[in-house]
Coordinates of C-alpha atoms in Angstrom, one line a residue:
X1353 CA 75.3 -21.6 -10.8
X1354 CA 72.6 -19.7 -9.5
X1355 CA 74.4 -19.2 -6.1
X1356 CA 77.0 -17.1 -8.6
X1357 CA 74.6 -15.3 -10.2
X1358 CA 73.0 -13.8 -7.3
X1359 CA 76.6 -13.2 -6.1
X1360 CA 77.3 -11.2 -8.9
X1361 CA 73.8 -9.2 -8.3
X1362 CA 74.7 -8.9 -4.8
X1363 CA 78.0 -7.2 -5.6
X1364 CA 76.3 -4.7 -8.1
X1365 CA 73.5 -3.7 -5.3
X1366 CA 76.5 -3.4 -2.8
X1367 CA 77.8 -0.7 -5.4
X1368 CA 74.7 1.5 -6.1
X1369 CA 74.1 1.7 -2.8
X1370 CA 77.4 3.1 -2.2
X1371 CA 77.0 5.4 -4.6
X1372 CA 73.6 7.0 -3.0
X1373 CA 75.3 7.1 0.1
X1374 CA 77.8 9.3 -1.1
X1375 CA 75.8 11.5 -3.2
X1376 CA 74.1 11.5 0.1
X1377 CA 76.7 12.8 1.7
X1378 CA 77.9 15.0 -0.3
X1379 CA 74.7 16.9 -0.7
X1380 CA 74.7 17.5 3.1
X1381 CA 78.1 18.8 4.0
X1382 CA 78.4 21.0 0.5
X1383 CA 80.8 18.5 -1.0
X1384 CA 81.6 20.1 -4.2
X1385 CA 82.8 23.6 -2.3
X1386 CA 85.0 21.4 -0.6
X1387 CA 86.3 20.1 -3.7
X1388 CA 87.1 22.9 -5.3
X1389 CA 88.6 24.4 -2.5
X1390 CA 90.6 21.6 -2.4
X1391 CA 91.8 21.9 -5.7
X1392 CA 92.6 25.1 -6.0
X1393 CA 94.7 25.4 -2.6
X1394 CA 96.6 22.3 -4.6
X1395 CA 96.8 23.4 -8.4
X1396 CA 100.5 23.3 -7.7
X1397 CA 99.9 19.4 -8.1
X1398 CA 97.6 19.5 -10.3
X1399 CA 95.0 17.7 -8.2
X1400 CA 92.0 18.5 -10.1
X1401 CA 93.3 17.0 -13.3
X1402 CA 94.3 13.9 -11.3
X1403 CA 90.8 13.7 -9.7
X1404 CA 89.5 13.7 -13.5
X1405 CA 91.6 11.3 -14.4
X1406 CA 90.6 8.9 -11.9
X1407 CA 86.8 9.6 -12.5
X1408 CA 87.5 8.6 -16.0
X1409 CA 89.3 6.0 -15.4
X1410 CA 86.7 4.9 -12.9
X1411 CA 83.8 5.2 -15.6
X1412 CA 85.6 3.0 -17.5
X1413 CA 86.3 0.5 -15.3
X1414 CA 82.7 0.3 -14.1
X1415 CA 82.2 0.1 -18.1
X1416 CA 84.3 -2.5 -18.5
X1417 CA 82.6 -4.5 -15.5
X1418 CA 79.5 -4.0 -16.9
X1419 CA 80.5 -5.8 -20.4
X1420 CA 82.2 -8.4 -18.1
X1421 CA 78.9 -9.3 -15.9
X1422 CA 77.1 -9.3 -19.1
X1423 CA 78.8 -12.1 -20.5
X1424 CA 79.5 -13.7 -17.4
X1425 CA 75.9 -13.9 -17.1
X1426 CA 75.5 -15.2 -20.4
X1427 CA 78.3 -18.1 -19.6
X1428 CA 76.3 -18.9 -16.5
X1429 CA 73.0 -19.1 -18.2
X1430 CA 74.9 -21.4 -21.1
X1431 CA 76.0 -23.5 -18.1
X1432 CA 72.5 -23.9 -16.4
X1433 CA 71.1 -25.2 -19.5
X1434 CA 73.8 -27.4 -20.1
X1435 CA 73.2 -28.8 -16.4
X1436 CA 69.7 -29.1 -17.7
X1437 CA 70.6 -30.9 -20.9
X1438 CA 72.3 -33.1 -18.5
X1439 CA 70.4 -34.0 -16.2
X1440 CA 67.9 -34.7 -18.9
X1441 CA 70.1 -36.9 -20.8
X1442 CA 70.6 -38.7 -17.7
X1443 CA 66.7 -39.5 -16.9
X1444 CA 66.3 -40.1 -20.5
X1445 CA 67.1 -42.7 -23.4
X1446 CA 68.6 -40.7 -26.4
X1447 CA 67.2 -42.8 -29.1
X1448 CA 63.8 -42.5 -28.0
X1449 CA 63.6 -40.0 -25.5
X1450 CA 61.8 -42.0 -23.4
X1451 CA 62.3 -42.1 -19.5
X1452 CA 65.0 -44.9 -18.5
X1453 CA 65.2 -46.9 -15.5
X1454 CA 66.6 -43.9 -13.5
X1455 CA 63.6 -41.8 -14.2
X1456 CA 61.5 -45.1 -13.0
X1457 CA 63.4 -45.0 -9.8
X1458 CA 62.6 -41.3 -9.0
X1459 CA 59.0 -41.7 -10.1
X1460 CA 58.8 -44.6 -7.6
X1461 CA 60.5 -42.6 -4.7
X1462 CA 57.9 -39.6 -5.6
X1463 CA 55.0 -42.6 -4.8
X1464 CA 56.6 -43.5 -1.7
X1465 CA 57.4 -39.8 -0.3
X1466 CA 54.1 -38.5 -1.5
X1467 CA 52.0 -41.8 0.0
X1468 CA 50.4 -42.3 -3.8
X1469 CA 47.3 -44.3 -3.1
X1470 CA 47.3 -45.2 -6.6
X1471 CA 46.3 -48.4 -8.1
X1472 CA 48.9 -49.0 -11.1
X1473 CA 49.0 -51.6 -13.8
X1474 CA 52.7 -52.7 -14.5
X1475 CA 53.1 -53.9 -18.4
X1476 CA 56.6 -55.2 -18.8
X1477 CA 57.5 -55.6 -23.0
X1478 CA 60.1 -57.4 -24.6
X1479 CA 60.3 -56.5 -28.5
X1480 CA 61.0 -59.7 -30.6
X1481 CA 63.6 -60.2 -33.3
X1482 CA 65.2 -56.9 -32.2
X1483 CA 69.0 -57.9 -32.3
X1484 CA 68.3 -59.9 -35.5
X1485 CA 67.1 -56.8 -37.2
X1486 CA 70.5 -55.0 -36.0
X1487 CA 72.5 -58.0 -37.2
X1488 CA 70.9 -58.0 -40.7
X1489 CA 69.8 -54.3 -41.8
X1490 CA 71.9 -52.3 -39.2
X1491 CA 71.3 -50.1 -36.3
X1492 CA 69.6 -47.4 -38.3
X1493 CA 66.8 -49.6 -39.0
X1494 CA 66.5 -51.3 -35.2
X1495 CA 66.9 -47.1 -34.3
X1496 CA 63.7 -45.8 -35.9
X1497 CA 61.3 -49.6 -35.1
X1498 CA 62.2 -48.7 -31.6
X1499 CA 61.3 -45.0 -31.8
X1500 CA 58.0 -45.8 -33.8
X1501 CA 57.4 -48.4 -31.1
X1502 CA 57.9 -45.7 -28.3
X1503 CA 55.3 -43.7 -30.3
X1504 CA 53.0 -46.3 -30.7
X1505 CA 52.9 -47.1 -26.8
X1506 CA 52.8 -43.6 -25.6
X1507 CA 49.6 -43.0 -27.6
X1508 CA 48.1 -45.9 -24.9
X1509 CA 49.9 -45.0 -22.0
X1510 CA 50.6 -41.0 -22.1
X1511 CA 53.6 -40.2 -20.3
X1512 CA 54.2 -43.9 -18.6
X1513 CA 56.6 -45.0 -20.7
X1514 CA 60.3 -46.1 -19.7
X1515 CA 62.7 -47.7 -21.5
X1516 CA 64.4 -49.8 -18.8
X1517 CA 67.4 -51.6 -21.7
X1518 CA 67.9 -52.7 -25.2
X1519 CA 64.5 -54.1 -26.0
X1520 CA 62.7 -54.2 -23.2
X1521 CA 60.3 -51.5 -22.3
X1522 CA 57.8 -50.6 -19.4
X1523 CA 54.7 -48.9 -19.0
X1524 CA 52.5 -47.7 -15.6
X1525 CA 48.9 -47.3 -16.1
X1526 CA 46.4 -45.9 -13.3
X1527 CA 43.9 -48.9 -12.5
X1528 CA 41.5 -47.0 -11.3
X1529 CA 38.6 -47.7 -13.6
X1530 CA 39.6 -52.2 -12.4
X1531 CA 40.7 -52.1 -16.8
X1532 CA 40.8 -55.4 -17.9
X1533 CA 44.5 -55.9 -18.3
X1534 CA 44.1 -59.4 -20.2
X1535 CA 42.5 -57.4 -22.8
X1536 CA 44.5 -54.5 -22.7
X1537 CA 47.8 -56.4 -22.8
X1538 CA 46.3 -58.1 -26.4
X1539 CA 45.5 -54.6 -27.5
X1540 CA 48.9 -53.8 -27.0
X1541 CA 50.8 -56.4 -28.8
X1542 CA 48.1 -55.7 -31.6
X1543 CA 49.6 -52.2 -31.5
X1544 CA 53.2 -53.2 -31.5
X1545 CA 52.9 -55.9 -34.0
X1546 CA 51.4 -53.8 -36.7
X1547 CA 53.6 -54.2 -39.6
X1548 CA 56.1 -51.2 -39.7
X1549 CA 57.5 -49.9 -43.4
X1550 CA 60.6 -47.9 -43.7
X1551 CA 62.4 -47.9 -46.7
X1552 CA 60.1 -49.6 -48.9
X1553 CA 60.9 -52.8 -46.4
X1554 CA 57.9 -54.0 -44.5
X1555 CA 58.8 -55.4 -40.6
X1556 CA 56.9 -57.5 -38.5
X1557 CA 57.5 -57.0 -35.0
X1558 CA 56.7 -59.4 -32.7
X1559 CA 56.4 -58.7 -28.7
X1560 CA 56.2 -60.1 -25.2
X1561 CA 54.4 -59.2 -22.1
X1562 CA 54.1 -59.3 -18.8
X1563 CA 51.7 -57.5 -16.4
X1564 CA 51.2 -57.3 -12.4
X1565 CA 48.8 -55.5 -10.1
X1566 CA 49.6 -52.7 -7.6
X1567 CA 49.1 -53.2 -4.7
X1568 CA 46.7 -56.4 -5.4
X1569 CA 50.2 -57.9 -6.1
X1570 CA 52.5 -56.5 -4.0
X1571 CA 52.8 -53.4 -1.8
X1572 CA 55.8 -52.3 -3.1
X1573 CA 55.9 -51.0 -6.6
X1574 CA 59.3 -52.2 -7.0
X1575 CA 58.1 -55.7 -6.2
X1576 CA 55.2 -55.4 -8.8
X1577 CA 57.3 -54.3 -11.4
X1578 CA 59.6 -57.4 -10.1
X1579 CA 56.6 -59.6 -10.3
X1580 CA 55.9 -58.3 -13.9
X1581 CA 59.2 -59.5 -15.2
X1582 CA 58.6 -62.9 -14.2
X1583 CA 54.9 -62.9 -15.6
X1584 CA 57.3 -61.6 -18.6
X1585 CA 59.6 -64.6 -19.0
X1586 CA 56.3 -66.9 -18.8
X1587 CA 55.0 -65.2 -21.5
X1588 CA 58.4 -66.0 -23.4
X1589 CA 58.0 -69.4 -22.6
X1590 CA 54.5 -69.1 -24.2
X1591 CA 55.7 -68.5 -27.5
X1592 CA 55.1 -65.3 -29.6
X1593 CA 53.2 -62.3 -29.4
X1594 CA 51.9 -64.1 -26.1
X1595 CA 51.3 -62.1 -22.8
X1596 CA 51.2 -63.5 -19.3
X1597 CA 49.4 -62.5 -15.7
X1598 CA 51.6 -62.4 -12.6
X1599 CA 50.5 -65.1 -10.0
X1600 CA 52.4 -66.7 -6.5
X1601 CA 53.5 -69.6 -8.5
X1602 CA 55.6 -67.7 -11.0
X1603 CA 58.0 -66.5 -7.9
X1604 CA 58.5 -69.7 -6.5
X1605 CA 59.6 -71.0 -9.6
X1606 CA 62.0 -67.9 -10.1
X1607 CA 63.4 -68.9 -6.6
X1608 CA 64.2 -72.7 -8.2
X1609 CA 65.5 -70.8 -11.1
X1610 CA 67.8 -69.3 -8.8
X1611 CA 69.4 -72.0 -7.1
X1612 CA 69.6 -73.8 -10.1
X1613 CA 71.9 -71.2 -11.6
X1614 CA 73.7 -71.4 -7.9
X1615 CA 73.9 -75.1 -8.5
X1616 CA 75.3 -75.0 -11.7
X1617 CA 78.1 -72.5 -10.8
X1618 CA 79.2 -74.6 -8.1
X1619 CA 79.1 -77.6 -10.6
X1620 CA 81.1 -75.6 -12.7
X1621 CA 83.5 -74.7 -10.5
X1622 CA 84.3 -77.7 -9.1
X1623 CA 84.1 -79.5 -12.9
X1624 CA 81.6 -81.8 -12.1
X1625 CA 80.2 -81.6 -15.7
X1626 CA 81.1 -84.8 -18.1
X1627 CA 81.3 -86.2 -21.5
X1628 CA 79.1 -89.2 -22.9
X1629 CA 79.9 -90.6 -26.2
X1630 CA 77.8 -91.7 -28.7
X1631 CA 79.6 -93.2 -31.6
X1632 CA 78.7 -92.6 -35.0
X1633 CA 78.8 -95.3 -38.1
X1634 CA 79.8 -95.3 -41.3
X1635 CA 76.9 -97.0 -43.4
X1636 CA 79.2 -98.0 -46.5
X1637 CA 81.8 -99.9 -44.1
X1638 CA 79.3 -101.1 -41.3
X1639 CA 82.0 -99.7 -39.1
X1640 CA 82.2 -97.1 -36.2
X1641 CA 84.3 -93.9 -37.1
X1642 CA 83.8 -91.9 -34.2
X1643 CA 82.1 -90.5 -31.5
X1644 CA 79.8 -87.3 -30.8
X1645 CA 80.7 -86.1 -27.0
X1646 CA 77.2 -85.3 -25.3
X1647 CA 77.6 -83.1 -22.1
X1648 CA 76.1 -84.4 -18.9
X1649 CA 75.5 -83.7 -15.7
X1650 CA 74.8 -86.2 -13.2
X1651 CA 73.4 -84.3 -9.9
X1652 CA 73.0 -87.6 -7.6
X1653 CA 73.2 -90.9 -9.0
X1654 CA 71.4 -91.9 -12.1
X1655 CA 69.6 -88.4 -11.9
X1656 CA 70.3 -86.0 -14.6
X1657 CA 69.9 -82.2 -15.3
X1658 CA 69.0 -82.4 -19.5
X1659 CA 71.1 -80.5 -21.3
X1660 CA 68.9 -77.8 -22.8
X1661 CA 68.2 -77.0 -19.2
X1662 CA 71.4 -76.4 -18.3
X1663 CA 73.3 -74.9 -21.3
X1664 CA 70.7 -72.2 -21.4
X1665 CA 71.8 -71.5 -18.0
X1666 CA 75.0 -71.2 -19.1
X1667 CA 74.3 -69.2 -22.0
X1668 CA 72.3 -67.3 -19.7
X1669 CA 74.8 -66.5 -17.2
X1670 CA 77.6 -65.7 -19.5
X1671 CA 79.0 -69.0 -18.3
X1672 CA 79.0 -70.5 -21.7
X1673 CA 82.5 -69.8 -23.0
X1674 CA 83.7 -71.5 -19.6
X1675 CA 81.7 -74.6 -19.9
X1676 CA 82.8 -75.6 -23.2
X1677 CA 86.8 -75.0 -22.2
X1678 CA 86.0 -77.8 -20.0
X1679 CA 83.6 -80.2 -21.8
X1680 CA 86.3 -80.4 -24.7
X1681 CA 89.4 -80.7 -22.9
X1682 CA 87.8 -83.4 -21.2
X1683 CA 86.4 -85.1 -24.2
X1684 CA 90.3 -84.2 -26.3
X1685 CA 92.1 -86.5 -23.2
X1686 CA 89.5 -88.8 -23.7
X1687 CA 89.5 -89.1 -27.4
X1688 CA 93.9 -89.8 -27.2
X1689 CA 93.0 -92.7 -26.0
X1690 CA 91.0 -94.1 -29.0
X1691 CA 92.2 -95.7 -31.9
X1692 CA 94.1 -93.0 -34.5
X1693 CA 91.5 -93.1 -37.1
X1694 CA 88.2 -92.4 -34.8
X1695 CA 87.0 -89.0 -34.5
X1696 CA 85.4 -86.5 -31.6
X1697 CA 82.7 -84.8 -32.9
X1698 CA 81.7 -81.6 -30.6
X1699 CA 78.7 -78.9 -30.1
X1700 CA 79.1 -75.8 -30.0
X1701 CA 76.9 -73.2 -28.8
X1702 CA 74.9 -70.6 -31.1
X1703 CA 75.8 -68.4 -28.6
X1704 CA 79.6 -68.8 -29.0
X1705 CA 79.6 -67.9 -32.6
X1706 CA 79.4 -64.6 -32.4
X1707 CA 82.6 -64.9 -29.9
X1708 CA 85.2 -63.7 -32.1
X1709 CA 88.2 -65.6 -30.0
X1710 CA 86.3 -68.8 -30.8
X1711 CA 88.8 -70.7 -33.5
X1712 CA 91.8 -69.5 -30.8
X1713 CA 90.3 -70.8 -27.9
X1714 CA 89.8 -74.5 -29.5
X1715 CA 93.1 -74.9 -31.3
X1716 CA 94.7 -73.3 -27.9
X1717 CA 93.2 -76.2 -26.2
X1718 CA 94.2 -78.8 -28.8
X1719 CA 97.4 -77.7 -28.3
X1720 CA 97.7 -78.1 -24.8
X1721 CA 96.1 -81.5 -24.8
X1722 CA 98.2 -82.9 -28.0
X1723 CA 94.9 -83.8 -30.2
X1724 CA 95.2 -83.9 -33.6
X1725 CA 93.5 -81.2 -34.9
X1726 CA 92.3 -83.2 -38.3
X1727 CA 90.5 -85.7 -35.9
X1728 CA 87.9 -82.8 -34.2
X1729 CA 84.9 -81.9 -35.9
X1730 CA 83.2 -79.8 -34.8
X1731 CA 78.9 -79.4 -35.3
X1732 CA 77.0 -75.9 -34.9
X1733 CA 73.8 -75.2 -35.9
X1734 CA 71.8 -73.6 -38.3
X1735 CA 70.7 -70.6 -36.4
X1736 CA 74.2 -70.2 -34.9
X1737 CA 74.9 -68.7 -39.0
X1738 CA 72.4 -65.6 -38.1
X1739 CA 73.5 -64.2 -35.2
X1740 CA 76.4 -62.9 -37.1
X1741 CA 77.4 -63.8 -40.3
X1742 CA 80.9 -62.2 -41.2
X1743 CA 82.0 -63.3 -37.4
X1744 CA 80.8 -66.9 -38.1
X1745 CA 81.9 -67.3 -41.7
X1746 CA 85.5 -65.7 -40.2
X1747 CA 85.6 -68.3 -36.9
X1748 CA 84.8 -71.7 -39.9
X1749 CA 87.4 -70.4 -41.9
X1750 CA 90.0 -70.4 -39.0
X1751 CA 89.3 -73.8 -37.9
X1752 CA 89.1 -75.2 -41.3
X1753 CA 92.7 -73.4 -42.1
X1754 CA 93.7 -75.9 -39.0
X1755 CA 92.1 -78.7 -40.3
X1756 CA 89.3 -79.0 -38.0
X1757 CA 86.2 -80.4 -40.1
X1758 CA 82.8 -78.5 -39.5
X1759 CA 79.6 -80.1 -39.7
X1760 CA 76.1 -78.5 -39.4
X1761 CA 73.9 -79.9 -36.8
X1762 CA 69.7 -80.1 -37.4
X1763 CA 69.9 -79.6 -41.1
X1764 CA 66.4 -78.9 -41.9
X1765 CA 64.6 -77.7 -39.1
X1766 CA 66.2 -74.1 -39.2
X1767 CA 66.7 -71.4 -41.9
X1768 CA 69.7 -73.1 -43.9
X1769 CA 69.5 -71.8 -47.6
X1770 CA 71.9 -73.2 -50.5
X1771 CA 74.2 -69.9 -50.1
X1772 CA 75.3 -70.7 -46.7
X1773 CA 75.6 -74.4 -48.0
X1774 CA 78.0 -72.7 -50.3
X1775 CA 79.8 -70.0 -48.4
X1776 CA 80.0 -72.2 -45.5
X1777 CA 83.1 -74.9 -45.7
X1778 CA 80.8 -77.8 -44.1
X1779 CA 82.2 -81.3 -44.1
X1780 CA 78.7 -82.6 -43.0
X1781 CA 75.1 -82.4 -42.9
X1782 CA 73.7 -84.2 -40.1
X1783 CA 69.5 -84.9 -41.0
X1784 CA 67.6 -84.0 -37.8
X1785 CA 65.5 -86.7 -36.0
X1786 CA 62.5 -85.4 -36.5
X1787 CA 62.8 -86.5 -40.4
X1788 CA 64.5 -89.6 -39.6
X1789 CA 61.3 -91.0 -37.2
X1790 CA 58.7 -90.7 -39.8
X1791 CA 60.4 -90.5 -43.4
X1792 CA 59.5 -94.2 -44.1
X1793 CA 56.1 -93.1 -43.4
X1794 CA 56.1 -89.9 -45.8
X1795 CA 56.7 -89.9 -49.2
X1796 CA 57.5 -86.6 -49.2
X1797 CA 59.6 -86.8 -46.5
X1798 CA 62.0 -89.5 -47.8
X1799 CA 62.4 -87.1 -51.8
X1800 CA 63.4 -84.4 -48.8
X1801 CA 66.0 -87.0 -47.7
X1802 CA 66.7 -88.1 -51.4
X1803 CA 67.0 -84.2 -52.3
X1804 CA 69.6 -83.5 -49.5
X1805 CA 71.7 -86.9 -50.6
X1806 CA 71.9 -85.5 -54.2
X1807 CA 72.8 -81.8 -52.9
X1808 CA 75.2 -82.9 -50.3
X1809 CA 77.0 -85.4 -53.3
X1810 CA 77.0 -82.2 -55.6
X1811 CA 79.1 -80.2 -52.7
X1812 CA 81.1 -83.1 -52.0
X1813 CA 79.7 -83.2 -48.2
X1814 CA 78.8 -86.0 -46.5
X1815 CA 75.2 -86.8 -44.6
X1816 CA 75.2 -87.9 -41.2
X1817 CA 71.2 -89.0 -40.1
X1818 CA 70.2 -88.6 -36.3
X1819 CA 67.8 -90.5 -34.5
X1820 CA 68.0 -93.9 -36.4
X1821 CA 66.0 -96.3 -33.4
X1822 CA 64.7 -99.2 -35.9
X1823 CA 66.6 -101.6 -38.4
X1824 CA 64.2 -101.0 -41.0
X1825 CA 65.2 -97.2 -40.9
X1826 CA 68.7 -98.4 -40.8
X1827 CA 68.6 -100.6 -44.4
X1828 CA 66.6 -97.6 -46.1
X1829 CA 68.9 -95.0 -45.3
X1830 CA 71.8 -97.9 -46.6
X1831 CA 69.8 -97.8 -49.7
X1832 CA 69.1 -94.4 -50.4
X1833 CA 72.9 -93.9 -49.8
X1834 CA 73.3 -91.8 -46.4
X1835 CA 76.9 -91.9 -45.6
X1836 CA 76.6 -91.8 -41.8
X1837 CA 74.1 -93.3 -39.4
X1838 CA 73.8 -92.2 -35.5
X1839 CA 71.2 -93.2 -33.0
X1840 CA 70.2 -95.8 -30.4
X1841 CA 70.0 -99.2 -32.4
X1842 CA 73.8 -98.2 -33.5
X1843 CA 74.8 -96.9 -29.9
X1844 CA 73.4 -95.2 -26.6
X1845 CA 75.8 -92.3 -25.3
X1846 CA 77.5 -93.7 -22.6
X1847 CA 81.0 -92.7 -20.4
X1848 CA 84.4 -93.4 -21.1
X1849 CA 85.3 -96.1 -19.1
X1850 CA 82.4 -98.3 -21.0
X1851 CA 83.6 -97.4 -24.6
X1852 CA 86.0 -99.7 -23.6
X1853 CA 84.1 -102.5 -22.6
X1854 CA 81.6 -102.4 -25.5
X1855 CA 84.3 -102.1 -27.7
X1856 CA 81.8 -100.5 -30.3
X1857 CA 84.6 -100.0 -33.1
X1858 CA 82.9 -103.1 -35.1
X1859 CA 78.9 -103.4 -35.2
X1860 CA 78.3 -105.7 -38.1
X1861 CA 76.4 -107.9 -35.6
X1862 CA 73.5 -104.9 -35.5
X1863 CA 73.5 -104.6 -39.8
X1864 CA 73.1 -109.0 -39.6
X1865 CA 69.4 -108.1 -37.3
X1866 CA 66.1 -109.5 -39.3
X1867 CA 64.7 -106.3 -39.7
X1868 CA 61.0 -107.5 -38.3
X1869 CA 62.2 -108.9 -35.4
X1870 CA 64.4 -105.6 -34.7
X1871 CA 61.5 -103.0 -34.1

């Protein structure tokens, strides 16, 4: 756009000067005798009037130009400040108008051009309980924390502030005074986690952080931020409103990290992932009713990758959805091979229920394996319910409209609350272990259990207790009335080809144990 304007300018300087050179001329070789002489040797045409006409007609023309260049001008200068506005927006995040990764990537390219000998602290932040606060109270709310956040962390670092995605933020500070960054980082998170009112509602923010050196850590600022990300996802693994220092060792372990996930998607691809069952009792009838399928993954004989480990890395590498297809059509052609009245009981992922194809995707695969639809139940747990509500309330309803029962998993250790008991069509509540191991030791522990019988009888739900190791925990939870008993004293998860030896479907010889001698 400039280019045009000075075009324009150009022409118009073009003009004048034209127009001296004539007058120029004119004055010289007596250009207005000529004229007239002109004119009057051709009146008979009536050339002076033609020559007035064309002078007017020039005028206006030039007039008309003029009016034209004006706003032409005006357009240009409209479109030079929309580039602007552009090329702001694109350096910029809208909500907060901080600097996004972009921006971070030209600042880093300024370093490098320029030779900056600067020594920069590199404080990566994660804001906690960010997506909750959209799920709950909207976008609006998550909108304005973030902006007040932004606010918050330019008043420490002026002008070294990006905003690099959703809830993750970065800020550069000049080390040259050696700050202590330990400190610093605390005085941060103090910062962030002040509570926050809007709307009469008080928030609590919590935070993460991780910080790396330049150039003590790297000699590439790239790298340092880099190294700050893993320092980052230690401070995670810290817990809350915990920050963490980049070291060597924090890299190496992000290299393991890596060929893990490369493991597991080969594993994946070539279906290596199994089903173990562990069978779950009915403490009325003394008698099995079905079975709980328990991934596994079995890397080199009798060496296993836990589960946790490696369904976060599915959840974490949007593998997920993939690796349960598998793990229950496996465990479905399994199950039609058990006696009609047994059931499969199956996990699924927090993560999955805010998939909104869930319900389709199961009863598409009970479909094209031929399982009864009434004999799959399937377990999720308590902090699957908050990730979205209205989604998961919506995917229970379409599997319960198929006949699918729905139990929910760790009952007790999460954020259940006797609405979702209500709004929820559960079958069952399974009691995590955790209450199971030391209830006969805890009074209070066992009127929990007693509480959560009663409730569960009121709703007509049934209670399922994990963990059950010892006889004696056995014959209490028989006498306080649990329906449904799981754990190793009634059965160890173990493959499909040894359900059939054990031939666990009867276990009265476990109930018959002297309860001292069984511990």
């Amino acid at each position: 756009m400039p280019t045009s304007r000075k075009h324009f300018r150009g022409k118009i300087l073009i003009g004048f000067s034209l127009f001296i050179l004539l007058y120029i001329l004119s004055s010289m070789f007596d250009g207005r005798e000529h004229l007239f002489a002109f004119f009057a040797k051709y009146e008979q045409y009536n050339a002076d009037e033609l020559f007035i006409a064309l002078i007017v007609t020039g005028f206006v023309g030039l007039f008309y130009s003029l009016i034209q260049i004006k706003k032409m001008s005006k357009e240009i200068a409209r479109r030079i400040e929309a580039e602007k506005n552009l090329l702001w927006i694109s350096n910029h995040d809208p909500l907060t108008e901080l600097p996004n990764r972009k921006q971070l990537e030209n600042f880093i390219s300024n370093c490098e051009s320029q030779n900056d000998q600067t020594n920069y602290a590199v404080f990566r932040i994660v804001i906690n309980r960010y997506k909750d606060i959209n799920d709950l109270l909207g976008s609006d709310y998550r909108t304005e924390i973030l902006r007040l956040i932004a606010k918050r962390l330019l008043y420490m670092f002026p002008d070294n502030v990006f905003k690099l995605a959703g809830d993750e933020l970065l800020a550069l500070k000049p080390n040259i005074d050696n700050t202590d960054l330990a400190l610093l980082a605390e005085r941060v998170i103090r910062k962030i986690c002040s509570p926050i009112h809007i709307n009469a509602i008080t928030f609590n923010i919590g935070t993460n952080i991780g910080f790396a050196r330049f150039p003590e850590d790297g000699l590439d600022l790239r790298r340092v931020i880099q190294h700050s990300d893993y320092a980052l996802s230690f401070a995670k693994k810290s817990g809350r409103d915990q920050a963490k220092a980049y070291n060597s060792l924090m890299q190496a372990e992000f290299l393991a990290k890596a060929q893990r996930e490369h493991d597991f998607k080969k594993a994946l691809a070539n279906k290596e992932f199994v089903t173990y069952y562990q069978p779950l009792v009915d403490l009325k009838t003394e008698r099995t009713i079905g079975f709980e399928a328990l991934a596994r993954w079995e890397i080199a004989p009798g060496h296993f990758i836990p589960p946790d480990q490696f369904v976060a890395l599915a959840e974490e590498t949007g593998n997920i959805t993939e690796l349960t297809e598998q793990l229950l059509r496996l465990a479905c052609r399994d199950a039609l091979e058990w006696p009609n009245h047994i059931t499969l009981s199956f996990n699924i992922s927090p993560v999955q229920m805010s998939d909104k194809q869930l319900a389709s995707r199961i009863t598409s695969i009970l479909a094209e394996v031929g399982f009864p639809a009434e004999r799959l139940e399937i377990e999720i747990t308590e902090t699957a319910l908050l990730r979205d509500i209205n989604v998961a309330r919506l995917t229970l309803r379409k599997l319960k409209d198929e006949g699918i029962n729905i139990a929910l998993d760790d009952f007790g250790t999460g954020y259940s609350s006797l609405s979702q008991l209500c709004n929820f069509p559960f079958d069952k509540l399974k009691i995590d272990k955790s209450f199971i191991d030391t209830f006969q030791l805890n009074v209070k522990q066992e009127k929990a259990i007693l509480a959560v019988l009663s409730l569960a009888s009121a709703l007509d739900v049934k209670v399922v207790a994990e963990g059950i190791e010892h006889v004696s925990q056995l014959i209490r939870l028989q006498e306080l009335g649990c329906d449904i008993g799981q754990g190793y004293l009634l059965g160890k998860p173990m493959p499909q080809a040894n359900l059939k030896k054990t031939v666990p479907w009867a276990i009265q010889d476990i109930f018959n144990l002297d309860p001292e001698k069984a511990q």
